[in-house]
mmCIF file of C-alpha atoms in Angstrom:
data_model
loop_
_atom_site.group_PDB
_atom_site.id
_atom_site.type_symbol
_atom_site.label_atom_id
_atom_site.label_comp_id
_atom_site.label_asym_id
_atom_site.label_seq_id
_atom_site.Cartn_x
_atom_site.Cartn_y
_atom_site.Cartn_z
ATOM 1 C CA MET A 1 0.080 0.092 -0.178
ATOM 2 C CA MET A 2 2.942 2.414 0.964
ATOM 3 C CA ARG A 3 4.813 1.521 -2.216
ATOM 4 C CA SER A 4 1.590 2.222 -4.612
ATOM 5 C CA SER A 5 1.304 5.605 -2.766
ATOM 6 C CA LEU A 6 4.839 6.397 -3.488
ATOM 7 C CA THR A 7 4.550 5.380 -7.183
ATOM 8 C CA VAL A 8 1.321 7.493 -7.516
ATOM 9 C CA ALA A 9 3.157 10.686 -5.727
ATOM 10 C CA VAL A 10 6.228 10.160 -8.115
ATOM 11 C CA VAL A 11 3.918 9.955 -11.233
ATOM 12 C CA LEU A 12 1.780 12.927 -10.190
ATOM 13 C CA ALA A 13 5.158 15.073 -9.636
ATOM 14 C CA LEU A 14 6.574 14.020 -13.012
ATOM 15 C CA ALA A 15 3.391 14.789 -14.763
ATOM 16 C CA ALA A 16 3.379 18.264 -13.024
ATOM 17 C CA LEU A 17 6.882 18.938 -14.000
ATOM 18 C CA CYS A 18 6.372 17.852 -17.788
ATOM 19 C CA GLY A 19 3.358 20.178 -17.883
ATOM 20 C CA CYS A 20 5.610 23.006 -16.800
ATOM 21 C CA ALA A 21 8.195 22.337 -18.928
ATOM 22 C CA SER A 22 5.941 22.257 -22.086
ATOM 23 C CA SER A 23 4.402 25.657 -21.696
ATOM 24 C CA PRO A 24 5.108 27.904 -24.582
ATOM 25 C CA LYS A 25 7.778 30.759 -24.277
ATOM 26 C CA SER A 26 6.764 34.352 -24.284
ATOM 27 C CA ASP A 27 8.033 36.613 -27.196
ATOM 28 C CA PHE A 28 8.697 40.526 -26.614
ATOM 29 C CA TYR A 29 8.375 42.979 -29.178
ATOM 30 C CA THR A 30 9.399 46.760 -29.358
ATOM 31 C CA LEU A 31 8.520 49.201 -31.550
ATOM 32 C CA SER A 32 11.310 51.267 -33.818
ATOM 33 C CA SER A 33 11.824 54.253 -35.641
ATOM 34 C CA ALA A 34 10.782 53.956 -39.213
ATOM 35 C CA ALA A 35 11.490 57.627 -40.576
ATOM 36 C CA PRO A 36 14.507 58.236 -42.708
ATOM 37 C CA GLN A 37 16.612 61.303 -41.951
ATOM 38 C CA THR A 38 15.761 64.275 -44.221
ATOM 39 C CA GLY A 39 18.220 66.696 -45.893
ATOM 40 C CA ASN A 40 20.158 69.606 -44.310
ATOM 41 C CA PRO A 41 19.433 70.781 -40.896
ATOM 42 C CA PRO A 42 17.385 73.794 -40.342
ATOM 43 C CA ALA A 43 19.214 77.161 -39.801
ATOM 44 C CA ALA A 44 17.981 77.440 -36.279
ATOM 45 C CA PRO A 45 17.525 73.966 -34.336
ATOM 46 C CA ILE A 46 13.989 73.098 -33.828
ATOM 47 C CA ALA A 47 13.070 71.839 -30.165
ATOM 48 C CA VAL A 48 10.275 69.779 -29.757
ATOM 49 C CA LEU A 49 8.800 68.371 -26.482
ATOM 50 C CA ILE A 50 6.433 65.407 -26.709
ATOM 51 C CA SER A 51 4.352 66.291 -23.667
ATOM 52 C CA SER A 52 1.614 63.616 -23.501
ATOM 53 C CA VAL A 53 0.405 60.503 -25.058
ATOM 54 C CA THR A 54 -2.880 58.664 -24.374
ATOM 55 C CA VAL A 55 -3.542 55.210 -25.487
ATOM 56 C CA PRO A 56 -6.869 53.152 -25.626
ATOM 57 C CA GLU A 57 -7.302 51.053 -22.471
ATOM 58 C CA LEU A 58 -8.039 48.075 -24.690
ATOM 59 C CA VAL A 59 -4.334 47.914 -25.753
ATOM 60 C CA ASP A 60 -2.779 49.496 -22.803
ATOM 61 C CA ARG A 61 -1.536 46.180 -21.388
ATOM 62 C CA PRO A 62 1.557 43.949 -21.647
ATOM 63 C CA GLN A 63 -0.044 41.676 -24.254
ATOM 64 C CA ILE A 64 -0.435 42.445 -28.107
ATOM 65 C CA VAL A 65 -4.111 42.531 -28.869
ATOM 66 C CA VAL A 66 -5.276 41.681 -32.284
ATOM 67 C CA ARG A 67 -8.803 41.994 -33.866
ATOM 68 C CA ASN A 68 -10.548 38.748 -34.897
ATOM 69 C CA GLY A 69 -13.485 40.519 -36.271
ATOM 70 C CA ASP A 70 -15.403 43.617 -35.677
ATOM 71 C CA ASN A 71 -16.476 42.685 -32.101
ATOM 72 C CA THR A 72 -13.837 40.410 -30.988
ATOM 73 C CA VAL A 73 -10.225 40.558 -30.154
ATOM 74 C CA ASN A 74 -7.535 38.274 -29.003
ATOM 75 C CA ILE A 75 -5.193 39.180 -26.077
ATOM 76 C CA ASP A 76 -2.133 36.703 -26.685
ATOM 77 C CA GLU A 77 -0.462 35.798 -23.403
ATOM 78 C CA PHE A 78 2.722 34.591 -25.404
ATOM 79 C CA ALA A 79 3.082 37.980 -27.559
ATOM 80 C CA ARG A 80 3.934 40.800 -25.325
ATOM 81 C CA TRP A 81 5.282 44.303 -25.407
ATOM 82 C CA ALA A 82 8.725 44.668 -23.885
ATOM 83 C CA ASP A 83 7.729 48.238 -22.621
ATOM 84 C CA PRO A 84 4.447 49.636 -22.134
ATOM 85 C CA LEU A 85 2.974 51.364 -25.161
ATOM 86 C CA LYS A 86 2.607 54.596 -23.176
ATOM 87 C CA SER A 87 6.453 54.679 -23.240
ATOM 88 C CA GLN A 88 7.059 53.123 -26.509
ATOM 89 C CA ILE A 89 4.961 55.274 -28.889
ATOM 90 C CA PRO A 90 6.405 58.567 -27.639
ATOM 91 C CA ARG A 91 10.044 57.233 -27.837
ATOM 92 C CA VAL A 92 9.317 56.203 -31.353
ATOM 93 C CA VAL A 93 7.881 59.412 -32.350
ATOM 94 C CA ARG A 94 10.508 61.328 -30.626
ATOM 95 C CA ALA A 95 13.022 59.308 -32.823
ATOM 96 C CA ASP A 96 11.054 59.755 -35.907
ATOM 97 C CA LEU A 97 10.604 63.655 -35.478
ATOM 98 C CA GLY A 98 14.332 63.846 -34.621
ATOM 99 C CA GLN A 99 15.057 62.132 -38.189
ATOM 100 C CA LEU A 100 12.526 64.154 -40.119
ATOM 101 C CA LEU A 101 13.403 67.535 -38.598
ATOM 102 C CA ASN A 102 17.048 66.758 -38.565
ATOM 103 C CA SER A 103 17.147 68.106 -34.910
ATOM 104 C CA ALA A 104 18.738 66.425 -31.904
ATOM 105 C CA LEU A 105 16.550 68.769 -29.762
ATOM 106 C CA VAL A 106 13.382 66.387 -29.727
ATOM 107 C CA SER A 107 12.578 65.079 -26.432
ATOM 108 C CA THR A 108 10.023 63.227 -24.208
ATOM 109 C CA TYR A 109 11.218 64.858 -21.038
ATOM 110 C CA PRO A 110 11.642 68.538 -20.457
ATOM 111 C CA MET A 111 15.272 69.179 -20.767
ATOM 112 C CA GLY A 112 16.668 72.429 -19.205
ATOM 113 C CA GLY A 113 16.599 75.559 -21.212
ATOM 114 C CA ASP A 114 13.601 77.712 -22.198
ATOM 115 C CA LEU A 115 10.751 75.377 -22.704
ATOM 116 C CA ALA A 116 8.662 78.266 -24.250
ATOM 117 C CA SER A 117 11.027 77.848 -27.215
ATOM 118 C CA ALA A 118 9.929 74.402 -27.969
ATOM 119 C CA TYR A 119 7.163 72.982 -29.890
ATOM 120 C CA ARG A 120 4.962 70.850 -27.670
ATOM 121 C CA VAL A 121 3.200 67.778 -29.239
ATOM 122 C CA GLN A 122 0.390 65.910 -27.644
ATOM 123 C CA LEU A 123 -0.881 62.610 -28.967
ATOM 124 C CA ASP A 124 -4.253 61.047 -28.231
ATOM 125 C CA ILE A 125 -4.345 57.548 -29.744
ATOM 126 C CA GLN A 126 -8.054 56.894 -30.768
ATOM 127 C CA ARG A 127 -7.146 53.445 -32.392
ATOM 128 C CA PHE A 128 -4.270 51.056 -32.299
ATOM 129 C CA ASP A 129 -5.710 47.945 -34.042
ATOM 130 C CA ALA A 130 -4.045 44.940 -35.727
ATOM 131 C CA ALA A 131 -5.355 42.061 -37.594
ATOM 132 C CA LEU A 132 -2.683 39.154 -37.885
ATOM 133 C CA GLY A 133 -1.590 38.787 -41.514
ATOM 134 C CA ASP A 134 -3.500 41.636 -42.702
ATOM 135 C CA ALA A 135 -2.999 45.256 -41.673
ATOM 136 C CA VAL A 136 -2.830 47.690 -38.862
ATOM 137 C CA THR A 137 -4.718 50.846 -38.215
ATOM 138 C CA VAL A 138 -3.397 53.608 -36.202
ATOM 139 C CA ASP A 139 -5.829 56.724 -35.601
ATOM 140 C CA VAL A 140 -4.138 59.643 -33.843
ATOM 141 C CA LEU A 141 -5.444 63.026 -32.896
ATOM 142 C CA TRP A 142 -2.414 65.136 -32.432
ATOM 143 C CA SER A 143 -1.865 69.096 -31.662
ATOM 144 C CA VAL A 144 1.343 70.977 -31.934
ATOM 145 C CA ALA A 145 1.710 74.096 -29.866
ATOM 146 C CA PRO A 146 4.300 76.441 -31.289
ATOM 147 C CA PRO A 147 6.701 78.375 -29.117
ATOM 148 C CA GLY A 148 5.460 81.640 -27.665
ATOM 149 C CA LYS A 149 1.732 82.310 -27.341
ATOM 150 C CA LYS A 150 0.662 81.075 -30.889
ATOM 151 C CA PRO A 151 -2.510 79.032 -30.974
ATOM 152 C CA PRO A 152 -2.116 75.312 -31.323
ATOM 153 C CA LEU A 153 -2.105 73.552 -34.709
ATOM 154 C CA SER A 154 -4.297 70.455 -34.590
ATOM 155 C CA GLY A 155 -4.706 67.377 -37.019
ATOM 156 C CA ARG A 156 -5.641 63.857 -37.362
ATOM 157 C CA SER A 157 -3.809 61.127 -38.914
ATOM 158 C CA THR A 158 -5.384 57.663 -39.888
ATOM 159 C CA VAL A 159 -3.013 55.158 -41.175
ATOM 160 C CA HIS A 160 -3.983 51.730 -42.310
ATOM 161 C CA GLU A 161 -0.720 49.932 -43.040
ATOM 162 C CA PRO A 162 -0.297 46.443 -44.644
ATOM 163 C CA CYS A 163 1.369 43.967 -42.428
ATOM 164 C CA GLY A 164 3.099 42.278 -45.616
ATOM 165 C CA ALA A 165 3.393 38.955 -43.921
ATOM 166 C CA ALA A 166 1.813 36.777 -40.879
ATOM 167 C CA GLY A 167 2.876 36.758 -37.189
ATOM 168 C CA TYR A 168 3.549 39.370 -34.750
ATOM 169 C CA ASP A 169 6.864 40.620 -36.172
ATOM 170 C CA ALA A 170 4.975 41.728 -39.143
ATOM 171 C CA VAL A 171 2.284 43.573 -37.021
ATOM 172 C CA VAL A 172 4.949 45.310 -34.948
ATOM 173 C CA ALA A 173 6.782 46.431 -38.150
ATOM 174 C CA ALA A 174 3.786 47.797 -39.621
ATOM 175 C CA TYR A 175 2.923 49.588 -36.253
ATOM 176 C CA SER A 176 6.462 51.221 -36.524
ATOM 177 C CA ARG A 177 5.807 52.262 -40.167
ATOM 178 C CA ALA A 178 2.226 53.575 -39.043
ATOM 179 C CA LEU A 179 3.853 55.757 -36.470
ATOM 180 C CA GLY A 180 6.443 56.985 -38.869
ATOM 181 C CA THR A 181 3.648 58.152 -40.953
ATOM 182 C CA VAL A 182 2.040 59.997 -38.123
ATOM 183 C CA SER A 183 5.371 61.657 -37.395
ATOM 184 C CA ARG A 184 5.536 62.781 -40.897
ATOM 185 C CA ASP A 185 2.181 64.554 -40.565
ATOM 186 C CA ILE A 186 3.347 66.281 -37.311
ATOM 187 C CA ALA A 187 6.836 67.300 -38.962
ATOM 188 C CA THR A 188 5.169 68.776 -41.892
ATOM 189 C CA THR A 189 3.023 70.854 -39.614
ATOM 190 C CA ILE A 190 6.084 71.912 -37.460
ATOM 191 C CA ARG A 191 8.252 72.740 -40.506
ATOM 192 C CA PRO A 192 6.320 75.719 -42.000
ATOM 193 C CA ALA A 193 5.555 77.035 -38.610
ATOM 194 C CA SER A 194 9.306 77.002 -37.596
ATOM 195 C CA PRO A 195 10.977 80.461 -38.157
#
């Protein structure tokens, strides 16, 4: 009787260990800058501060969320963002704007100096959707407050970017390209307004 109890306990322990060993590993993803550097630097350096970014609660989580239809989503426990989107999106837009405006003075954090001389950018992400193997949609309301007491300039960028392949790598790359397009729209607004 004692021997059969011990055998059952060992078999259960081995089954538990095998179950743990076979769980899939998580993959972690980051967005990247997609904007190429433009020509010559401006005569006067353009300072830009990305002051705030809001993200829809549906995607404000570690897991990557993809749409399965109009009313259903898949929250994948094994495809995760390496950093929160609230920190990745401003970092990528900062890098894109730095390239597009050919300026090293683009920041997500107020650095010393005269903040009144910086363009202040706010992003309100309305939609950050993906369909695996299809496309991503990024819809952003943005505003650019020029230096001084000039009124803010506002815009909306709605980007539908094909993934080009199946899988999460393609989704994340498409998100990066879509944010590059949003950054181009913002840079186009800043450039004519700059002195």
